[in-house]
Coordinates of C-alpha atoms in Angstrom, one line a residue:
M1 CA -40.3 25.3 -95.4
H2 CA -40.3 27.2 -92.4
H3 CA -41.4 30.4 -94.4
T4 CA -44.0 28.5 -96.1
T5 CA -45.5 27.2 -92.7
I6 CA -45.6 30.6 -91.3
L7 CA -47.3 31.8 -94.2
L8 CA -50.1 29.5 -94.0
I9 CA -50.6 30.1 -90.3
E10 CA -50.7 34.0 -90.7
V11 CA -53.1 33.6 -93.7
G12 CA -55.2 31.1 -92.1
A13 CA -55.7 32.9 -89.2
L14 CA -56.3 36.0 -90.7
L15 CA -58.8 34.9 -93.1
L16 CA -60.5 33.1 -90.2
A17 CA -60.6 36.5 -88.1
L18 CA -62.0 38.1 -91.3
G19 CA -64.8 35.7 -91.4
L20 CA -65.7 36.2 -87.6
L21 CA -65.6 39.6 -88.3
S22 CA -67.8 39.6 -91.3
R23 CA -70.2 37.4 -89.3
L24 CA -70.4 40.0 -86.2
S25 CA -70.7 43.0 -88.8
R26 CA -73.9 41.5 -90.3
R27 CA -75.3 40.9 -86.6
I28 CA -75.0 44.5 -86.1
G29 CA -76.2 45.6 -89.3
L30 CA -72.8 47.3 -90.6
S31 CA -70.5 47.0 -93.7
P32 CA -67.8 44.6 -92.6
I33 CA -65.4 47.2 -94.3
P34 CA -64.2 49.1 -91.3
L35 CA -63.8 45.9 -89.5
Y36 CA -61.4 44.5 -92.0
L37 CA -59.3 47.9 -92.0
L38 CA -59.0 47.9 -88.2
A39 CA -57.6 44.1 -88.8
G40 CA -55.1 45.4 -91.0
L41 CA -54.1 48.0 -88.8
A42 CA -53.8 45.6 -85.8
F43 CA -51.4 43.2 -87.7
G44 CA -49.8 45.8 -89.9
H45 CA -46.6 47.9 -89.5
G46 CA -46.6 49.3 -85.7
G47 CA -49.5 47.2 -84.9
L48 CA -50.4 44.7 -82.1
V49 CA -49.2 41.8 -83.8
P50 CA -47.2 42.5 -87.1
L51 CA -47.3 40.0 -89.8
S52 CA -43.8 38.9 -91.5
A53 CA -44.5 36.3 -94.0
S54 CA -47.7 37.0 -95.6
E55 CA -47.4 40.8 -96.7
E56 CA -46.6 39.9 -100.3
F57 CA -49.5 37.4 -100.3
F58 CA -51.8 39.9 -99.5
E59 CA -50.3 42.6 -101.9
V60 CA -51.2 40.5 -104.5
G61 CA -54.4 39.4 -103.4
A62 CA -55.3 43.2 -102.8
E63 CA -54.9 44.1 -106.6
I64 CA -57.0 40.9 -107.7
G65 CA -59.6 42.3 -105.1
V66 CA -59.9 45.7 -106.8
I67 CA -60.0 43.8 -110.4
L68 CA -62.5 41.5 -109.2
L69 CA -64.7 44.0 -107.7
L70 CA -64.6 46.2 -111.1
V71 CA -65.0 43.5 -113.3
M72 CA -68.1 42.5 -111.4
L73 CA -69.6 46.1 -111.5
G74 CA -69.0 45.7 -115.4
L75 CA -71.0 42.6 -116.0
E76 CA -74.2 44.1 -114.8
Y77 CA -74.3 46.6 -117.7
S78 CA -73.7 46.7 -121.5
A79 CA -71.4 48.6 -123.5
S80 CA -74.2 50.5 -125.1
E81 CA -75.5 51.5 -121.3
L82 CA -72.0 52.7 -120.4
V83 CA -71.6 55.1 -123.5
G84 CA -75.0 56.5 -123.0
N85 CA -74.5 57.0 -119.1
L86 CA -71.0 58.4 -119.7
R87 CA -72.3 60.9 -121.9
A88 CA -75.2 61.8 -119.5
A89 CA -72.6 62.1 -116.7
A90 CA -70.1 64.3 -118.5
P91 CA -71.1 67.4 -116.8
A92 CA -71.1 65.7 -113.4
G93 CA -67.6 64.4 -114.1
L94 CA -66.6 68.1 -114.7
F95 CA -68.2 69.2 -111.5
D96 CA -66.7 66.1 -109.5
G97 CA -63.4 67.3 -110.7
L98 CA -63.9 71.0 -109.5
L99 CA -65.7 70.2 -106.4
N100 CA -63.3 67.6 -104.9
A101 CA -59.8 68.3 -106.6
L102 CA -59.6 72.2 -105.7
P103 CA -60.2 71.9 -101.8
G104 CA -57.2 69.4 -102.0
A105 CA -55.0 71.6 -103.8
A106 CA -56.0 74.8 -101.8
F107 CA -55.2 72.6 -98.6
G108 CA -51.5 71.8 -100.2
L109 CA -51.0 75.3 -100.9
L110 CA -52.2 76.3 -97.3
L111 CA -49.5 74.0 -95.8
G112 CA -46.8 75.5 -97.8
W113 CA -46.3 72.2 -100.1
G114 CA -45.9 74.3 -103.2
W115 CA -47.5 73.7 -106.5
V116 CA -46.5 70.1 -106.8
G117 CA -47.8 68.9 -103.8
A118 CA -50.9 70.8 -104.4
I119 CA -51.6 68.7 -107.4
V120 CA -50.7 65.6 -105.8
L121 CA -53.2 66.2 -102.8
A122 CA -55.9 67.3 -105.5
G123 CA -55.8 64.0 -106.8
V124 CA -55.9 62.5 -103.5
T125 CA -59.1 64.3 -102.7
W126 CA -60.6 63.9 -106.2
V127 CA -61.0 60.3 -106.7
S128 CA -63.5 58.1 -104.8
S129 CA -62.7 54.7 -104.2
S130 CA -64.3 52.1 -106.9
G131 CA -63.4 48.9 -104.7
V132 CA -64.8 50.5 -101.3
I133 CA -68.0 51.6 -103.2
A134 CA -68.5 48.4 -105.4
K135 CA -68.1 46.7 -102.1
V136 CA -70.8 48.7 -100.1
L137 CA -73.3 48.8 -103.2
A138 CA -73.0 45.1 -103.1
D139 CA -73.5 44.8 -99.1
L140 CA -76.3 47.0 -99.2
G141 CA -77.9 45.3 -102.3
R142 CA -78.3 48.5 -104.2
V143 CA -76.3 47.1 -107.6
G144 CA -79.8 47.2 -109.5
N145 CA -80.9 50.8 -108.1
R146 CA -81.9 53.5 -110.3
E147 CA -79.2 55.6 -109.3
T148 CA -76.3 53.3 -109.2
P149 CA -75.6 53.8 -113.0
V150 CA -75.0 57.6 -112.0
I151 CA -72.6 56.5 -109.4
L152 CA -70.7 54.1 -111.6
S153 CA -70.7 56.8 -114.8
V154 CA -68.9 59.2 -111.9
L155 CA -66.5 56.2 -110.8
V156 CA -65.6 55.3 -114.7
I157 CA -65.0 59.2 -115.3
E158 CA -62.8 59.3 -112.5
D159 CA -60.8 56.2 -113.6
L160 CA -60.6 57.2 -116.9
A161 CA -59.4 60.7 -115.6
M162 CA -56.6 59.0 -113.8
A163 CA -55.5 57.2 -116.7
L164 CA -54.5 60.6 -117.8
Y165 CA -53.7 61.9 -114.5
L166 CA -51.3 59.2 -113.3
P167 CA -48.7 59.6 -116.2
L168 CA -48.9 63.3 -116.0
V169 CA -48.3 63.3 -112.5
T170 CA -45.5 60.9 -112.5
A171 CA -43.9 63.0 -115.3
I172 CA -44.0 66.1 -112.9
L173 CA -42.8 64.4 -109.8
S174 CA -39.5 62.5 -111.9
G175 CA -38.7 65.8 -113.3
Q176 CA -39.4 64.7 -117.0
S177 CA -39.4 67.1 -119.7
L178 CA -42.7 68.6 -121.2
L179 CA -42.2 66.2 -124.2
G180 CA -41.8 63.1 -122.1
G181 CA -44.9 63.8 -120.2
G182 CA -47.0 64.5 -123.4
I183 CA -45.4 60.9 -124.6
A184 CA -46.9 59.3 -121.5
L185 CA -50.2 61.1 -121.7
A186 CA -50.7 60.0 -125.4
I187 CA -50.1 56.6 -124.6
A188 CA -52.8 56.6 -121.9
V189 CA -55.4 58.3 -124.0
F190 CA -54.5 55.9 -126.9
T191 CA -54.9 52.5 -124.7
V192 CA -58.1 53.6 -123.1
V193 CA -59.8 54.6 -126.4
L194 CA -58.7 51.1 -127.7
V195 CA -59.9 49.0 -125.1
L196 CA -63.2 50.9 -125.0
V197 CA -63.6 50.6 -128.9
V198 CA -63.2 46.7 -128.6
A199 CA -65.5 46.3 -125.7
I200 CA -68.2 48.0 -127.4
R201 CA -67.5 47.0 -131.3
Y202 CA -66.3 43.3 -130.3
G203 CA -67.9 42.3 -127.0
N204 CA -70.2 40.0 -128.7
F205 CA -67.3 37.9 -130.1
I206 CA -65.4 37.8 -127.0
S207 CA -68.5 36.5 -125.2
R208 CA -68.9 33.7 -128.1
M209 CA -65.3 32.6 -127.2
L210 CA -66.2 31.6 -123.9
S211 CA -68.7 28.9 -123.0
A212 CA -71.5 29.5 -120.7
K213 CA -72.3 25.9 -120.3
D214 CA -68.9 24.9 -118.9
P215 CA -68.6 26.5 -115.3
E216 CA -64.9 25.5 -115.1
A217 CA -63.6 26.8 -118.5
L218 CA -66.0 30.0 -118.0
L219 CA -64.5 30.6 -114.5
L220 CA -60.9 30.4 -115.8
G221 CA -61.5 32.2 -119.0
V222 CA -63.1 35.2 -117.6
L223 CA -60.8 35.4 -114.6
G224 CA -57.7 35.1 -117.1
L225 CA -59.0 37.7 -119.4
T226 CA -59.7 40.0 -116.9
L227 CA -56.6 39.7 -115.2
L228 CA -54.4 39.7 -118.6
V229 CA -56.3 43.1 -119.7
A230 CA -56.0 44.5 -116.3
G231 CA -52.4 43.9 -116.2
I232 CA -52.0 45.2 -119.8
A233 CA -53.5 48.3 -118.9
A234 CA -51.5 48.9 -115.7
G235 CA -48.2 48.4 -117.7
L236 CA -49.3 51.0 -120.2
Q237 CA -49.8 53.4 -117.1
V238 CA -53.5 53.3 -117.4
S239 CA -55.6 52.0 -114.4
A240 CA -56.0 48.3 -114.1
A241 CA -59.6 48.9 -112.7
V242 CA -60.6 50.7 -115.9
G243 CA -59.4 47.7 -117.8
A244 CA -61.2 45.0 -115.6
F245 CA -64.4 47.3 -115.7
L246 CA -64.3 47.5 -119.6
V247 CA -63.7 43.5 -119.8
G248 CA -66.9 43.3 -117.8
I249 CA -68.7 45.6 -120.1
A250 CA -67.5 43.7 -123.0
L251 CA -69.3 40.5 -122.1
S252 CA -72.8 40.0 -122.4
G253 CA -75.9 37.4 -122.1
P254 CA -75.6 34.0 -120.8
V255 CA -72.0 34.6 -120.3
A256 CA -71.9 37.5 -118.2
H257 CA -75.0 36.1 -115.8
N258 CA -72.9 33.0 -115.3
A259 CA -69.8 34.5 -114.9
T260 CA -71.3 36.8 -112.3
E261 CA -72.7 33.6 -110.1
L262 CA -69.1 32.2 -110.3
L263 CA -66.9 35.1 -109.5
S264 CA -69.2 36.4 -106.6
P265 CA -67.3 34.3 -103.9
L266 CA -63.9 34.9 -105.2
R267 CA -64.7 38.5 -105.4
D268 CA -65.8 38.5 -101.5
L269 CA -62.5 36.6 -100.7
F270 CA -60.3 39.1 -102.4
A271 CA -62.1 42.3 -101.7
A272 CA -61.7 41.5 -97.9
V273 CA -57.8 41.0 -98.6
F274 CA -57.8 44.4 -100.4
F275 CA -59.1 46.1 -97.5
V276 CA -56.8 44.3 -94.8
F277 CA -53.9 45.1 -97.0
F278 CA -54.6 48.8 -96.8
G279 CA -54.7 48.6 -93.1
L280 CA -51.5 46.4 -93.0
N281 CA -49.5 49.1 -94.8
T282 CA -50.4 51.8 -92.5
D283 CA -48.5 52.4 -89.3
P284 CA -51.0 53.8 -86.5
R285 CA -48.0 55.6 -85.1
A286 CA -48.0 58.0 -87.9
I287 CA -51.5 59.0 -87.8
P288 CA -52.1 61.0 -84.6
P289 CA -49.8 63.9 -85.8
V290 CA -51.6 64.6 -89.0
L291 CA -55.2 63.5 -87.7
L292 CA -56.8 67.1 -87.1
P293 CA -55.6 68.4 -90.5
A294 CA -56.8 64.9 -92.2
L295 CA -60.1 65.1 -90.5
A296 CA -60.8 68.7 -91.4
L297 CA -59.9 67.7 -95.3
A298 CA -62.1 64.9 -94.9
V299 CA -65.3 66.4 -93.5
V300 CA -64.7 69.4 -96.4
T301 CA -64.4 66.8 -99.5
M302 CA -66.8 64.4 -98.1
A303 CA -69.6 67.0 -98.3
T304 CA -68.4 68.0 -101.8
K305 CA -68.3 64.4 -103.0
V306 CA -72.1 64.0 -101.3
L307 CA -73.0 67.2 -103.3
T308 CA -71.5 65.8 -106.6
G309 CA -73.7 62.5 -106.2
Y310 CA -76.6 64.5 -105.4
L311 CA -76.4 67.0 -108.4
A312 CA -75.6 64.2 -110.8
A313 CA -78.5 62.0 -109.8
K314 CA -80.8 65.1 -109.9
R315 CA -79.6 65.7 -113.3
V316 CA -81.0 62.6 -114.8
G317 CA -84.1 62.5 -112.8
I318 CA -83.6 60.6 -109.7
G319 CA -85.7 60.8 -106.9
L320 CA -84.8 62.8 -103.6
P321 CA -84.0 59.3 -101.7
G322 CA -81.7 58.0 -104.8
R323 CA -79.9 61.4 -104.9
W324 CA -78.9 61.2 -101.4
R325 CA -78.0 57.5 -101.7
A326 CA -75.9 58.4 -104.8
G327 CA -74.1 61.2 -102.9
L328 CA -73.2 59.3 -99.7
A329 CA -72.2 56.3 -101.6
L330 CA -69.2 58.5 -103.3
A331 CA -67.8 59.6 -100.0
P332 CA -65.1 57.1 -99.5
R333 CA -61.4 57.6 -101.0
G334 CA -59.3 54.8 -101.1
E335 CA -56.8 52.9 -103.8
F336 CA -56.2 55.8 -106.1
S337 CA -55.6 58.0 -103.1
I338 CA -52.9 56.0 -101.8
V339 CA -51.4 55.3 -105.1
I340 CA -51.0 58.9 -106.0
A341 CA -49.4 59.6 -102.4
G342 CA -47.1 56.8 -102.7
L343 CA -45.6 58.1 -105.9
A344 CA -44.9 61.6 -104.4
V345 CA -43.4 60.3 -101.4
A346 CA -41.3 57.9 -103.2
T347 CA -39.6 60.5 -104.9
S348 CA -38.8 62.8 -102.0
V349 CA -40.2 66.1 -104.0
V350 CA -43.0 66.8 -101.5
N351 CA -43.3 67.2 -97.7
P352 CA -42.7 63.7 -96.2
Q353 CA -46.2 64.4 -94.1
L354 CA -48.1 64.0 -97.3
G355 CA -48.0 59.9 -97.0
P356 CA -49.3 59.8 -93.4
L357 CA -51.8 62.7 -94.0
A358 CA -53.0 60.9 -97.0
T359 CA -53.3 57.6 -95.0
A360 CA -55.2 59.2 -92.2
Y361 CA -57.5 60.9 -94.5
V362 CA -58.4 57.5 -96.6
L363 CA -58.8 55.8 -93.4
I364 CA -61.5 58.3 -92.3
T365 CA -63.4 58.4 -95.4
V366 CA -63.0 54.7 -95.7
V367 CA -64.4 54.2 -92.1
T368 CA -67.1 56.6 -92.0
G369 CA -68.3 56.5 -96.0
P370 CA -70.0 53.0 -95.6
M371 CA -71.7 54.1 -92.4
L372 CA -72.9 57.2 -93.9
A373 CA -74.1 55.1 -97.1
R374 CA -76.6 53.4 -94.8
L375 CA -78.4 56.7 -93.7
P376 CA -81.1 56.5 -96.4
D377 CA -82.2 53.2 -95.3
F378 CA -82.8 54.5 -91.6
G379 CA -86.7 55.3 -90.7
W380 CA -85.6 58.7 -89.1
F381 CA -83.7 59.9 -92.3
K382 CA -86.4 58.7 -94.6
R383 CA -89.1 60.6 -92.3
W384 CA -86.9 63.7 -92.8
L385 CA -86.8 63.0 -96.8
R386 CA -90.6 63.0 -96.9
R387 CA -90.9 66.2 -94.4
S388 CA -88.5 67.9 -96.8
A389 CA -90.4 67.0 -99.8
A390 CA -93.7 68.1 -98.5
A391 CA -92.4 71.2 -97.5
G392 CA -90.7 72.3 -100.8
P393 CA -92.3 72.9 -104.2
A394 CA -93.7 70.1 -105.8
P395 CA -91.1 68.1 -107.8
A396 CA -91.6 66.7 -111.1
P397 CA -92.4 62.8 -111.2
A398 CA -89.4 60.7 -110.6
T399 CA -88.5 57.4 -109.1
D400 CA -85.9 56.4 -106.7

């Protein structure tokens, strides 16, 4: 009973604080994500008032938060739109990997961490945070923008790539044979293809199984299906985020519309929990020694990620403002970077400083990324874009 009492007090106090921080962020015109992260740092390991009883609650809530963010994004698009966007964005996905993984690998080699450390750090710098970006797009009202499908295509390609990368890097870190790594990779490929085929071919059947007229049944059905598929995907070493996104893609019509309205409050609640949990697991005392290297790595790879989004949007005919919105939105790294670093540190195969470095790196990108994403909305930035467009050659007709 004593543990339950402390749990209720800690969760209640922290959620109340998050509500006040969210209101403050709206008043000053910023995304609440940086404030949620700082709250996690304040109440986490080595923080001002460490929480003791509620860590497990926030860990589970954080997992649910990422899953809900991704299923809500999936509900915005159909399976045919996904396939079309993936085909169009395949070259952008290749450039994304080269531009953002290679700097991390080079940095690992420069630090003397060997080829294993280089492979791990390449994954840390490669993948943007689907959870953070989904929240930023919702906060800034850009879910329906023309560049948003380009952003989502890059994120989905990254998540699908992680479905192949994670089993492979796990095998390398654990010292498995080439055969063991190949089996893990084959299972991951089969699972991704299977889920995608089911989403595309049987999406209408899945939607008919759920009643759009009964809010309670619809909420329970969509939430249960999403968590079930995400859990199975994670158990098969495939990203839970990919599974959740494909569930959203599979649903269509009135079911998708009503599910979006019903899940929105839950998404906001558990998304806040996700960002707080990230801060809770970070010891502020471990950050200062690796802050400068993490800052240098963040500056380089945020620039390459902006270039990735800019080129991807340009390739499909998005106008200049939309290109910048796409590039700046992709800057934050997050959940996958921490997972990759955690796998590496747990095996003691790589340098133990990789963990704090990855944490500081992610914190820098997650705090500054949402702020950078707002730049295209400022008047001075719009004026600079107009002057740049006027000074350059006449562009082909395009819309934002």
